PDB file of C-alpha atoms in Angstrom:
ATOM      1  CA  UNK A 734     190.457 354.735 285.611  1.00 54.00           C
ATOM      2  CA  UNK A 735     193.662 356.487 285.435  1.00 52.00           C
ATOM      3  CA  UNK A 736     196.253 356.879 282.565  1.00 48.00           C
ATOM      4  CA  UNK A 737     198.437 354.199 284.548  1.00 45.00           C
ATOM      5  CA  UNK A 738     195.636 351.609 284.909  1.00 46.00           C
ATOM      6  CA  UNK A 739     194.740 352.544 280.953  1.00 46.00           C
ATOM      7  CA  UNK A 740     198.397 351.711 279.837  1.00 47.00           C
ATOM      8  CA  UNK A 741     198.584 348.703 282.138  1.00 45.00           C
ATOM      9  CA  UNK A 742     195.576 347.499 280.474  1.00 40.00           C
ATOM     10  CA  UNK A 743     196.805 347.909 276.917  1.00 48.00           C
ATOM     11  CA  UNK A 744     200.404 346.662 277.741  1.00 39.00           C
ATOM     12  CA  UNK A 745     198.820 343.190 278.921  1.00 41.00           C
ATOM     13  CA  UNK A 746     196.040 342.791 276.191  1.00 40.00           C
ATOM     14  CA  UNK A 747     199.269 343.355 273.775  1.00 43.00           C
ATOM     15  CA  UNK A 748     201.232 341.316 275.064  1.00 41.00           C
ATOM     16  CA  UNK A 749     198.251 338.356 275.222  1.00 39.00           C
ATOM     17  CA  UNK A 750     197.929 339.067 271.310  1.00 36.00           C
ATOM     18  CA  UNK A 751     201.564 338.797 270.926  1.00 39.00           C
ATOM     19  CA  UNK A 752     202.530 335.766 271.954  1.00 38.00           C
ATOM     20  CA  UNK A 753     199.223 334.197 270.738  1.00 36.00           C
ATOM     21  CA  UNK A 754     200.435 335.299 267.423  1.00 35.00           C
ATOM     22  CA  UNK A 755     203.516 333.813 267.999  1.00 35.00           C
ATOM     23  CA  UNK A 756     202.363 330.284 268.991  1.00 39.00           C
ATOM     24  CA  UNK A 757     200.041 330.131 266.205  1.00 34.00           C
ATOM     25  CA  UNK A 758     202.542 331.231 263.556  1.00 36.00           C
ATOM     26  CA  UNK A 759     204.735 328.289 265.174  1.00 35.00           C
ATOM     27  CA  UNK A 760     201.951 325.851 264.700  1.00 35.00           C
ATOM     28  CA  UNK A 761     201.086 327.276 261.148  1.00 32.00           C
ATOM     29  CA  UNK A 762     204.790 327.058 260.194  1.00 29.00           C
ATOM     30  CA  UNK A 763     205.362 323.111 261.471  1.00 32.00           C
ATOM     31  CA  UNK A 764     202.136 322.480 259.686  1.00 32.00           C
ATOM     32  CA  UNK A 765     202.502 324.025 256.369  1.00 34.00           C
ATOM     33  CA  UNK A 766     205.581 321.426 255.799  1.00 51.00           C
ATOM     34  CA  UNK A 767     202.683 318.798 254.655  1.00 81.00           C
ATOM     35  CA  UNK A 768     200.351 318.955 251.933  1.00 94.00           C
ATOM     36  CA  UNK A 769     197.024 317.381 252.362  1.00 94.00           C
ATOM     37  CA  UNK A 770     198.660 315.513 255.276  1.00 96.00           C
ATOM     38  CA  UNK A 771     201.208 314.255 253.505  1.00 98.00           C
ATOM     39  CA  UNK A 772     204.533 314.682 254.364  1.00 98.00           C
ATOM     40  CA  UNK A 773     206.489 314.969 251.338  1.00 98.00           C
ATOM     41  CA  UNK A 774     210.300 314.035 250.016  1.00 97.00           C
ATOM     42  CA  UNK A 775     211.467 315.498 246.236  1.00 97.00           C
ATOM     43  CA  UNK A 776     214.407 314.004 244.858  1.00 97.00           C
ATOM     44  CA  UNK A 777     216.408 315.262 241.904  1.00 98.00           C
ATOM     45  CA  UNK A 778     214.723 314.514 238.723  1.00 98.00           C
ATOM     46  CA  UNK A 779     218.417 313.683 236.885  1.00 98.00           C
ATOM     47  CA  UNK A 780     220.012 310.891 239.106  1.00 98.00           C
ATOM     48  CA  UNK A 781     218.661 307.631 238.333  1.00 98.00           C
ATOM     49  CA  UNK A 782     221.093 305.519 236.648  1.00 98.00           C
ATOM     50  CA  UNK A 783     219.837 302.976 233.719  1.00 97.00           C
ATOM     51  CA  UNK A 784     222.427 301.273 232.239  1.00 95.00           C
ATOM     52  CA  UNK A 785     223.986 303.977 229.803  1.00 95.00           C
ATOM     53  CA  UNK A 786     221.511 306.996 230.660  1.00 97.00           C
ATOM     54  CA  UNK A 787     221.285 309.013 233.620  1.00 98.00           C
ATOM     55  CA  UNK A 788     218.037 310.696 234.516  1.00 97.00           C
ATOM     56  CA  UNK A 789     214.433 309.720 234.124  1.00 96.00           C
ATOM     57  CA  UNK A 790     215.460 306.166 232.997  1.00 97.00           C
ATOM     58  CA  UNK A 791     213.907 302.942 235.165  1.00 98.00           C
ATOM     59  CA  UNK A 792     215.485 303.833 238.242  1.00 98.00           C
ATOM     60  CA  UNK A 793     214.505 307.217 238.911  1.00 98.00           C
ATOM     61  CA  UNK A 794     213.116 307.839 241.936  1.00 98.00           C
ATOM     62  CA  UNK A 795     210.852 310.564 242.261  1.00 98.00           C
ATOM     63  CA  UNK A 796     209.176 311.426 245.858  1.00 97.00           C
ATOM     64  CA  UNK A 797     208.501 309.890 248.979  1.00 98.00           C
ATOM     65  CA  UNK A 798     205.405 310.896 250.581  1.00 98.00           C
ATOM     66  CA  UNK A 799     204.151 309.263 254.578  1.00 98.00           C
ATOM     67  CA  UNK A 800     200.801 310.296 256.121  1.00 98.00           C
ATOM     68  CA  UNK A 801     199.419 309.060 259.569  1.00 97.00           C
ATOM     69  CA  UNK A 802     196.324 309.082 261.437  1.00 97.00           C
ATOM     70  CA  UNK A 803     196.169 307.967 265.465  1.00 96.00           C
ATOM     71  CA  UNK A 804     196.806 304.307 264.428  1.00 97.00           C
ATOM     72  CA  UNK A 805     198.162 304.053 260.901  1.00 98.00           C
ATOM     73  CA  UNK A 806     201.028 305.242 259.198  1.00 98.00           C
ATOM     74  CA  UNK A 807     200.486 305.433 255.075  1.00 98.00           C
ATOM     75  CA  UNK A 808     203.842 305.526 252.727  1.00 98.00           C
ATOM     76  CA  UNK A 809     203.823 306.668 248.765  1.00 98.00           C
ATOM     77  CA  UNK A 810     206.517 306.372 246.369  1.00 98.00           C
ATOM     78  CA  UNK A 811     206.485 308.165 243.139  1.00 98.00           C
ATOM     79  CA  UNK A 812     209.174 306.509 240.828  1.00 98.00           C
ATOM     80  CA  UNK A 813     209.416 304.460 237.199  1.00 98.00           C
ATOM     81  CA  UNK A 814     210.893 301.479 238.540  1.00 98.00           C
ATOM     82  CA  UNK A 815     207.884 299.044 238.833  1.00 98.00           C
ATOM     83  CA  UNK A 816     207.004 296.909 241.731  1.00 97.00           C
ATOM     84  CA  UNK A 817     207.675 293.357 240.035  1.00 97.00           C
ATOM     85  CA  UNK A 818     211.850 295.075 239.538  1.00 98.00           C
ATOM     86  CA  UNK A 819     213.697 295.742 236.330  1.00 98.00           C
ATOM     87  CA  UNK A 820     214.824 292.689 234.011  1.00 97.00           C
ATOM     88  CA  UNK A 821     218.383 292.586 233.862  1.00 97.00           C
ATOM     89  CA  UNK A 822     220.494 289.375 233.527  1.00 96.00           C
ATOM     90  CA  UNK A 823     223.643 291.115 235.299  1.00 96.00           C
ATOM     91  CA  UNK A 824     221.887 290.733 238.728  1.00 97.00           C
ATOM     92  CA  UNK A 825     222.109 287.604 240.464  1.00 96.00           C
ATOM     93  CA  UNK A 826     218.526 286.560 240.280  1.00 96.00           C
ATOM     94  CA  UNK A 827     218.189 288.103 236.652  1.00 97.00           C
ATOM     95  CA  UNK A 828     216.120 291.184 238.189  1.00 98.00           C
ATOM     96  CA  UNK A 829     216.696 294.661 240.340  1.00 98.00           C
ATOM     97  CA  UNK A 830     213.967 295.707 242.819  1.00 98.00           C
ATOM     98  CA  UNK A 831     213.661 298.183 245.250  1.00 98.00           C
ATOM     99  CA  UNK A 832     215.513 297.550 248.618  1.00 98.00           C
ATOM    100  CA  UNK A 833     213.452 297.590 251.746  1.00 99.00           C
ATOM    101  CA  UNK A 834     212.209 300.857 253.449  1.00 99.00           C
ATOM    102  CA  UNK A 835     214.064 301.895 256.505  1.00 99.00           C
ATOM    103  CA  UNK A 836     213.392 304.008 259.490  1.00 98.00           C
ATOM    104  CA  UNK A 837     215.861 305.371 261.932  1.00 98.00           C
ATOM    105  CA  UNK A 838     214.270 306.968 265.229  1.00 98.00           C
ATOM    106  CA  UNK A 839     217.728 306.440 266.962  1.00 98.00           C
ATOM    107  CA  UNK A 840     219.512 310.134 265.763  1.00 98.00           C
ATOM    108  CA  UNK A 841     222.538 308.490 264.783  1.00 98.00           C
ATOM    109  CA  UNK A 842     223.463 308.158 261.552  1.00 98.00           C
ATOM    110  CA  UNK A 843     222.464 305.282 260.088  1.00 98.00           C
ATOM    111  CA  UNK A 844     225.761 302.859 260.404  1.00 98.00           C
ATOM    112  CA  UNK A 845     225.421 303.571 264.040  1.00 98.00           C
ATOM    113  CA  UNK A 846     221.845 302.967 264.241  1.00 98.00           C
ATOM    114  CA  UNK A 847     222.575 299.805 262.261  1.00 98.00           C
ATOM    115  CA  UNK A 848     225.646 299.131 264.344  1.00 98.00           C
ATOM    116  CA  UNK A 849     223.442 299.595 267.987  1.00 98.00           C
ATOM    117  CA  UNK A 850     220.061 297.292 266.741  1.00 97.00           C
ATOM    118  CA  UNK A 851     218.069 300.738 266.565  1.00 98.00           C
ATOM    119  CA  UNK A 852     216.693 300.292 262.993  1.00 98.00           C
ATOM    120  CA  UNK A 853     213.493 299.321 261.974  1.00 99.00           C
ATOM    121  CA  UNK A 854     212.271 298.563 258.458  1.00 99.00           C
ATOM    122  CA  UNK A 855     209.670 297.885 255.972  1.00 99.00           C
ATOM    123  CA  UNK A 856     209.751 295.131 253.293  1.00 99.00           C
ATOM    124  CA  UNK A 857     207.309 295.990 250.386  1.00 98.00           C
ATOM    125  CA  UNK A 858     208.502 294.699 247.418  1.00 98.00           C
ATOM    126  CA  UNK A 859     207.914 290.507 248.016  1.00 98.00           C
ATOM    127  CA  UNK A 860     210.682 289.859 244.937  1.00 97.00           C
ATOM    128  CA  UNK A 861     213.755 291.686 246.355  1.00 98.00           C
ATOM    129  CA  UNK A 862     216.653 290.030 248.190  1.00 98.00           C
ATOM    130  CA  UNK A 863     215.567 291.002 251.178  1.00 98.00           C
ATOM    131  CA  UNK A 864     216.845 288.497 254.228  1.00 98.00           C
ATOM    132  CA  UNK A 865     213.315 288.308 256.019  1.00 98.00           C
ATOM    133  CA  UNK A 866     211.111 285.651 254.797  1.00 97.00           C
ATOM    134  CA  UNK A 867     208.488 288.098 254.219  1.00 98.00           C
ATOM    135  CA  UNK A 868     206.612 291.777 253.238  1.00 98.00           C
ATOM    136  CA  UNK A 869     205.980 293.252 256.655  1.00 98.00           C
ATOM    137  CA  UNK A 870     207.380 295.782 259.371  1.00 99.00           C
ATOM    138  CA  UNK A 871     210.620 294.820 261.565  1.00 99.00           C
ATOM    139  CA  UNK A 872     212.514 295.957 265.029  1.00 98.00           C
ATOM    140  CA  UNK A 873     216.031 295.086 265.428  1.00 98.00           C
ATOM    141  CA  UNK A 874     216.925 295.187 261.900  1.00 98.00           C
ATOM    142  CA  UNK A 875     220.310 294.498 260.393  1.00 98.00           C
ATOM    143  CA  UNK A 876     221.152 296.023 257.219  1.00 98.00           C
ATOM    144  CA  UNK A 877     223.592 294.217 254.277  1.00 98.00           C
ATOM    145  CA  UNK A 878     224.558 295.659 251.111  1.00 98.00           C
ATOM    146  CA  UNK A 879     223.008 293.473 248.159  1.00 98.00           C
ATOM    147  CA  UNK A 880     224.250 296.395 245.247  1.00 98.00           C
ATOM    148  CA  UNK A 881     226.912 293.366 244.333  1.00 97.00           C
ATOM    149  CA  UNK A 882     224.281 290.992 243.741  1.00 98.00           C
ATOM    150  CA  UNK A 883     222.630 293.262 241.391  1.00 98.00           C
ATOM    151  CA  UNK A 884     225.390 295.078 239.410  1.00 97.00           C
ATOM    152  CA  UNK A 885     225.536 297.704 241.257  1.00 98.00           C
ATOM    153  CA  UNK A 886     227.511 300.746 242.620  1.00 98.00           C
ATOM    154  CA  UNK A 887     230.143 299.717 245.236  1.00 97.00           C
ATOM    155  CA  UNK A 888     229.718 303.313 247.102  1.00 98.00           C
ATOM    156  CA  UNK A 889     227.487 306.526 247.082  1.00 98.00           C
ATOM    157  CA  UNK A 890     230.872 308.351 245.917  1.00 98.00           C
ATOM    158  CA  UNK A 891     230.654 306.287 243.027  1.00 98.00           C
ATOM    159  CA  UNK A 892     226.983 306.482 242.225  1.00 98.00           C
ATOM    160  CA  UNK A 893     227.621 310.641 242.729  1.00 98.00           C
ATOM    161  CA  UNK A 894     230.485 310.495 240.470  1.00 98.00           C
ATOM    162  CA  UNK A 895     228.801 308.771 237.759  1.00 98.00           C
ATOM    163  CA  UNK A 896     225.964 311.240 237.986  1.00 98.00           C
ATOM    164  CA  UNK A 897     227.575 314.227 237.764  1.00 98.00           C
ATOM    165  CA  UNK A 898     230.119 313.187 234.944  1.00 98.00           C
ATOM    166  CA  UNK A 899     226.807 312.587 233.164  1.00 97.00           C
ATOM    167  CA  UNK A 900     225.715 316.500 233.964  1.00 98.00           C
ATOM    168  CA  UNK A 901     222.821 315.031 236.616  1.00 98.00           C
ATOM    169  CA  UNK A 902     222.228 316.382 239.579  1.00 98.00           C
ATOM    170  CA  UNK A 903     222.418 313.866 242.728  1.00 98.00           C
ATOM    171  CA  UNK A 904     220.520 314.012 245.593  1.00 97.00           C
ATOM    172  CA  UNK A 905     218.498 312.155 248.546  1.00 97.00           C
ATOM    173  CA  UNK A 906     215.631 313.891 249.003  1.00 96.00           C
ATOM    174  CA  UNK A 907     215.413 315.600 252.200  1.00 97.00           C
ATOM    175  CA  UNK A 908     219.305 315.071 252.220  1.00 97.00           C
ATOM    176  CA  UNK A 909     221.882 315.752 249.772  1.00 97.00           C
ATOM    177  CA  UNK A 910     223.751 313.553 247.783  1.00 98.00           C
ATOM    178  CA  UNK A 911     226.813 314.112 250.293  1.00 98.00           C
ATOM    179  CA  UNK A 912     225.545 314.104 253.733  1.00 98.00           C
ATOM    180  CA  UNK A 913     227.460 312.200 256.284  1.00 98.00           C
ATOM    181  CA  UNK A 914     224.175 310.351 257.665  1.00 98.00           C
ATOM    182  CA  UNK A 915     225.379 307.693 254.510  1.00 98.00           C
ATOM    183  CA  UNK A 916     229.338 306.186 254.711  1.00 98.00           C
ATOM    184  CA  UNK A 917     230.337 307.880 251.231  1.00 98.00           C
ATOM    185  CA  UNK A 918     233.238 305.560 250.878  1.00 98.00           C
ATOM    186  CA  UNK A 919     234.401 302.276 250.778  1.00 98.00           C
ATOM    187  CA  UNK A 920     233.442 298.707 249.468  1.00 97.00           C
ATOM    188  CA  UNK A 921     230.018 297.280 249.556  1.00 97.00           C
ATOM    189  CA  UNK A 922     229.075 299.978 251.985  1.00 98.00           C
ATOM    190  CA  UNK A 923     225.616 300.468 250.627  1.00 98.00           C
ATOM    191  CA  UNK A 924     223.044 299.022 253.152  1.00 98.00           C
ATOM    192  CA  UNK A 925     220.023 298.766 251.433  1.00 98.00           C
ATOM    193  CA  UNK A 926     218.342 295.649 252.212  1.00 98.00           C
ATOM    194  CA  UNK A 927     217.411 293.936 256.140  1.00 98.00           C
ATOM    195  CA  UNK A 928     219.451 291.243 256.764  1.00 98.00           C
ATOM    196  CA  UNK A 929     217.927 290.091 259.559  1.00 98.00           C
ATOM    197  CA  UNK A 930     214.554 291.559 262.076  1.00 98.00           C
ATOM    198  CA  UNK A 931     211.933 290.524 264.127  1.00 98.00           C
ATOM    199  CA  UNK A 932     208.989 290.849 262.376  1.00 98.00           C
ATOM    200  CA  UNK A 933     206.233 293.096 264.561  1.00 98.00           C
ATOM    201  CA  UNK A 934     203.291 293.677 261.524  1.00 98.00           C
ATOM    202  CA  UNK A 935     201.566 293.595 258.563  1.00 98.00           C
ATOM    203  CA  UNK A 936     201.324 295.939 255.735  1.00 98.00           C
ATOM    204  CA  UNK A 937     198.695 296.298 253.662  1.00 98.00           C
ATOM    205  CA  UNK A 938     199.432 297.211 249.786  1.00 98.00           C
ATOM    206  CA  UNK A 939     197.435 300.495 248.634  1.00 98.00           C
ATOM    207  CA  UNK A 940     196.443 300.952 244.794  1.00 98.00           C
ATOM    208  CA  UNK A 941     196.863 304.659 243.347  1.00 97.00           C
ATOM    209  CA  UNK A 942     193.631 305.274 243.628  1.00 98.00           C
ATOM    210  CA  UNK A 943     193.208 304.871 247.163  1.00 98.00           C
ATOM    211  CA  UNK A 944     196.278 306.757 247.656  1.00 98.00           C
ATOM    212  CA  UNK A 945     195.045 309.978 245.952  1.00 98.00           C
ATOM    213  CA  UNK A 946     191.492 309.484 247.906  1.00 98.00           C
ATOM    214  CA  UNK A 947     193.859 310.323 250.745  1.00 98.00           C
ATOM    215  CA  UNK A 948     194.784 313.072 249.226  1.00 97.00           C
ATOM    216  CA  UNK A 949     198.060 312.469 247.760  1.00 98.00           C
ATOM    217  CA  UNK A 950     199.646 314.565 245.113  1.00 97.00           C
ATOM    218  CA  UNK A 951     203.327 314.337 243.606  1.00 97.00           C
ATOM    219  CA  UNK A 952     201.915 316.256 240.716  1.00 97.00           C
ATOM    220  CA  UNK A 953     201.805 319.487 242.196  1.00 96.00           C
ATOM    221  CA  UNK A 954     205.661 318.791 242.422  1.00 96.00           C
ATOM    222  CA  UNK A 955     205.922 317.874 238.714  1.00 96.00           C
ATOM    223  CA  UNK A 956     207.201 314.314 240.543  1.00 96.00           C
ATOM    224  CA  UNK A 957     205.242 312.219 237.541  1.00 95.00           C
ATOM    225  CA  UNK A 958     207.084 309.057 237.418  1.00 98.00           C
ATOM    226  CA  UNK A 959     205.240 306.211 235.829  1.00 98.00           C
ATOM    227  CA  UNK A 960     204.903 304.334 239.202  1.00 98.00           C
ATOM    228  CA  UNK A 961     202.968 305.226 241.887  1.00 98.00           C
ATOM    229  CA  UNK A 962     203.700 302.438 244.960  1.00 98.00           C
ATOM    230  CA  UNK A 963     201.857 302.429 248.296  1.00 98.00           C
ATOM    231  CA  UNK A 964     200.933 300.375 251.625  1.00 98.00           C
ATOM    232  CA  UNK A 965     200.037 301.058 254.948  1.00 98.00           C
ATOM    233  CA  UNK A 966     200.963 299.556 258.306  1.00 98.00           C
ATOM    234  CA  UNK A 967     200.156 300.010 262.110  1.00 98.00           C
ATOM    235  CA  UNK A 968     201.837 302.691 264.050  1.00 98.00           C
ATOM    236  CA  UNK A 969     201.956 300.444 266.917  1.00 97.00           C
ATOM    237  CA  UNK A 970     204.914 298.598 264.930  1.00 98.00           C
ATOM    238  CA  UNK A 971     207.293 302.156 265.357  1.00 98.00           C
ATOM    239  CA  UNK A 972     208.025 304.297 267.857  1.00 98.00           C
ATOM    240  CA  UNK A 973     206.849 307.713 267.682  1.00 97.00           C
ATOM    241  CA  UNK A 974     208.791 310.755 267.613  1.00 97.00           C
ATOM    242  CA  UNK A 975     211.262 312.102 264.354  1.00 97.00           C
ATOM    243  CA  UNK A 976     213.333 309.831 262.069  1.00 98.00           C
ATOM    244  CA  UNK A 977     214.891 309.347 259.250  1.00 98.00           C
ATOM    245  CA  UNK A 978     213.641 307.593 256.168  1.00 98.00           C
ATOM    246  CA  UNK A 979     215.119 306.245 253.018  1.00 98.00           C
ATOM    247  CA  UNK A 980     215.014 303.878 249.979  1.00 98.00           C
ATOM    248  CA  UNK A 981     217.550 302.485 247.921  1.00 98.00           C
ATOM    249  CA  UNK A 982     217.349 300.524 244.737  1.00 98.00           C
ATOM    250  CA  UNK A 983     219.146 297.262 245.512  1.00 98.00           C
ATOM    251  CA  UNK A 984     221.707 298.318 242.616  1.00 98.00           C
ATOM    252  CA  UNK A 985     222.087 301.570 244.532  1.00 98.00           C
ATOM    253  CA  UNK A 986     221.020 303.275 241.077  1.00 98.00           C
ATOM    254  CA  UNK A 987     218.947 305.918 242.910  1.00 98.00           C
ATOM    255  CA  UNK A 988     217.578 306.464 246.663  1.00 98.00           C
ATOM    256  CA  UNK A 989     215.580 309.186 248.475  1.00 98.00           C
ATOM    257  CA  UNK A 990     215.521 309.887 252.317  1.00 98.00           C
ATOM    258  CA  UNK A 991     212.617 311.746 254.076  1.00 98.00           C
ATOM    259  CA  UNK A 992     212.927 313.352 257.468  1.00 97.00           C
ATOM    260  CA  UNK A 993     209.447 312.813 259.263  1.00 97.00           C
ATOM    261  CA  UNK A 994     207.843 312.539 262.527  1.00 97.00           C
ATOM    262  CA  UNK A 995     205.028 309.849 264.008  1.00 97.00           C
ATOM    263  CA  UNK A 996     202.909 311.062 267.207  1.00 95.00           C
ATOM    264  CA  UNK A 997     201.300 309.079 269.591  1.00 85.00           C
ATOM    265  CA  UNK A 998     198.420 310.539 268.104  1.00 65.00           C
ATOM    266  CA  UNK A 999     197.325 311.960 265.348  1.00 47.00           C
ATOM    267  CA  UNK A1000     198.829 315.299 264.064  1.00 44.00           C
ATOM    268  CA  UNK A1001     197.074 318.266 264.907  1.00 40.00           C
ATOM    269  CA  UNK A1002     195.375 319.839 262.277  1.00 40.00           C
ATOM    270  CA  UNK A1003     196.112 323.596 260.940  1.00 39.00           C
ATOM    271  CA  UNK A1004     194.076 326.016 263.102  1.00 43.00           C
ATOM    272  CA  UNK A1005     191.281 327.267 260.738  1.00 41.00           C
ATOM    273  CA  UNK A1006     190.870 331.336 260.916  1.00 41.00           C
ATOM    274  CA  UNK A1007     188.311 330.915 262.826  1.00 41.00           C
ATOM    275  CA  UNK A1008     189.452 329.611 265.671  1.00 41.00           C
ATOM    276  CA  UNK A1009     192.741 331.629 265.350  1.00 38.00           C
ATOM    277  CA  UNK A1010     190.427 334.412 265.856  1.00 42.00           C
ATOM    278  CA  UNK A1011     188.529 332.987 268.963  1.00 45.00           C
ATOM    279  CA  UNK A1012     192.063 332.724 269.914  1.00 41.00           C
ATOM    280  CA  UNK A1013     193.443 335.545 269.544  1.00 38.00           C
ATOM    281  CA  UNK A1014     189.815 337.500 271.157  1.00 40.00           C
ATOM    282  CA  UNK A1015     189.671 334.897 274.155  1.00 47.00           C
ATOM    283  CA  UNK A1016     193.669 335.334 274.618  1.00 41.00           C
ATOM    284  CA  UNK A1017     192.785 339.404 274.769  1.00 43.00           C
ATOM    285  CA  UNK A1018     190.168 339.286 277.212  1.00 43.00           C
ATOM    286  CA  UNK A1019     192.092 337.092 279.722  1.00 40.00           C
ATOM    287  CA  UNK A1020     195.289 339.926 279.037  1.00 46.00           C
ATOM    288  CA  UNK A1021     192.188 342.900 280.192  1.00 39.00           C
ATOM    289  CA  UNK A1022     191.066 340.465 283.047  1.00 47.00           C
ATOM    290  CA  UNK A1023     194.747 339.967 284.398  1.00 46.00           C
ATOM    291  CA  UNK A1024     195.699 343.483 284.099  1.00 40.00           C
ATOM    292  CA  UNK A1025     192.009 345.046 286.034  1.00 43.00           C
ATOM    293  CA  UNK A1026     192.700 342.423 288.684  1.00 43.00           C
ATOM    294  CA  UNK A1027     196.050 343.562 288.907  1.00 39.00           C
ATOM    295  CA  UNK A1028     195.086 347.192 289.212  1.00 38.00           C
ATOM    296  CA  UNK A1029     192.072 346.286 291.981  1.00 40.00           C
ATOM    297  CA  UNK A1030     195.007 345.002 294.059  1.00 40.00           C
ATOM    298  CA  UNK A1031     197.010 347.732 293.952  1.00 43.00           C
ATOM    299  CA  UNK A1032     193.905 349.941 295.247  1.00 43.00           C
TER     300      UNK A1032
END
């Protein structure tokens, strides 16, 4: 074989290698954003708001965390604001709870979403003032403000203001405190709740200890709040592809947003050395195969 046919030959197999290397890395790096499966959603530590004090209070919201498998799609919140709300006889019904859970597949921000009938949304907490009769998943969801019905703030630039004059640090999560995916301004412009839906599924309420038998763990992002809150519901109820989560209080007192993606099927697992390896080899000896067929040819 000639010094041609010997460079050919190494040229190719490098090349295979390369952009094997390359893909993998890419896979590596898209799957090293979970942990344990979970996808995961940190929000400041120092921005919940509880009556006088700012930061680790009732309202402090903590992490967001959604798993799936091929079917089901599994949702944790870490926070200390517990699932039966906060007693407080400034709120219309003489309580605050969480608002419902909302997911945005549309890529619009979320008062176009809203505007367009592209959101859907989860109730969870069964005591809120949500407008849907009941805890499940909904399509076609309409989002209202309810912060006025539970002494809350008007406007995000209010909540942000409040925080910082008390040296906290706001934030959303996955998005800051500022980002124009929210309307910043304005009166009762805090849509936290469903207004209206159609109701497509179930959810099914998931105790702590399930939750960390599928492998969840805010600890190992010192989010330790005293609540740990989680259900499950069919995938079949969402689209698939990337969206936009979030969570408000219905007092708008704290919120976290989480920027996620469902599959049709389940997500592919991190390639184990292993077959990186077998890879990487098999990838090689189809470069040497190309390149001596190549060669044959030319003769």
């Amino acid at each position: 074989m000639n010094s041609i046919a010997k460079n050919s030959i190494r040229w190719t197999c490098s090349a295979a290698v390369f952009f094997a290397v390359i893909t993998l890395q890419q896979q590596k790096a898209t799957a090293a954003t979970l942990s344990g499966g979970w996808n995961y959603a940190i929000d400041s530590f120092s921005d919940g708001v509880t009556g006088g004090q700012v930061g680790g209070g009732e309202f402090e919201f903590y992490g967001i965390a959604v798993k799936e498998t091929s079917d089901t799609a599994f949702v944790a919140i870490n926070s200390n604001l517990s699932l039966a709300g906060y007693a407080d006889s400034a709120a219309q019904r003489g309580n605050i709870n969480y608002g419902d859970l909302f997911f945005n597949f549309s890529g619009q921000n979320f008062n176009t979403a809203n505007a367009n009938g592209n959101l859907f949304a989860v109730r969870f907490a069964a005591g809120n003032d949500s407008g849907v009769a009941t805890t499940g998943v909904y399509s076609n969801v309409s989002a209202k403000s309810v912060t006025q019905l539970n002494s809350g703030f008007t406007n995000l630039t209010q909540f942000n203001t409040r925080v910082q004059s008390a040296g906290g640090t706001p934030s959303m999560g996955d998005l800051s405190a500022t980002d124009p995916y929210f309307q910043q301004t304005g009166e009762n412009t805090v849509l936290n709740s469903i207004g209206s839906g159609t109701k497509v599924g179930e959810i099914s309420s998931l105790t702590p200890a399930t939750l960390s038998a599928l492998g969840l763990n805010f600890a190992q992002f010192n989010a330790v709040g005293s609540q740990t809150i989680g259900f499950s519901f069919n995938k079949s109820s969402m689209p698939s592809g990337n969206y936009i989560a979030n969570l408000f209080a219905e007092c708008a007192n704290d919120a976290i947003a989480l920027k996620g993606s469902f599959s049709q099927d389940s997500a592919e697992a991190v390639p184990e050395p292993s077959t990186v390896f077998g890879t990487l080899v098999g990838l090689s000896f189809l470069g040497i195969g190309a390149a001596k067929r190549k060669i044959k040819y030319r003769n």
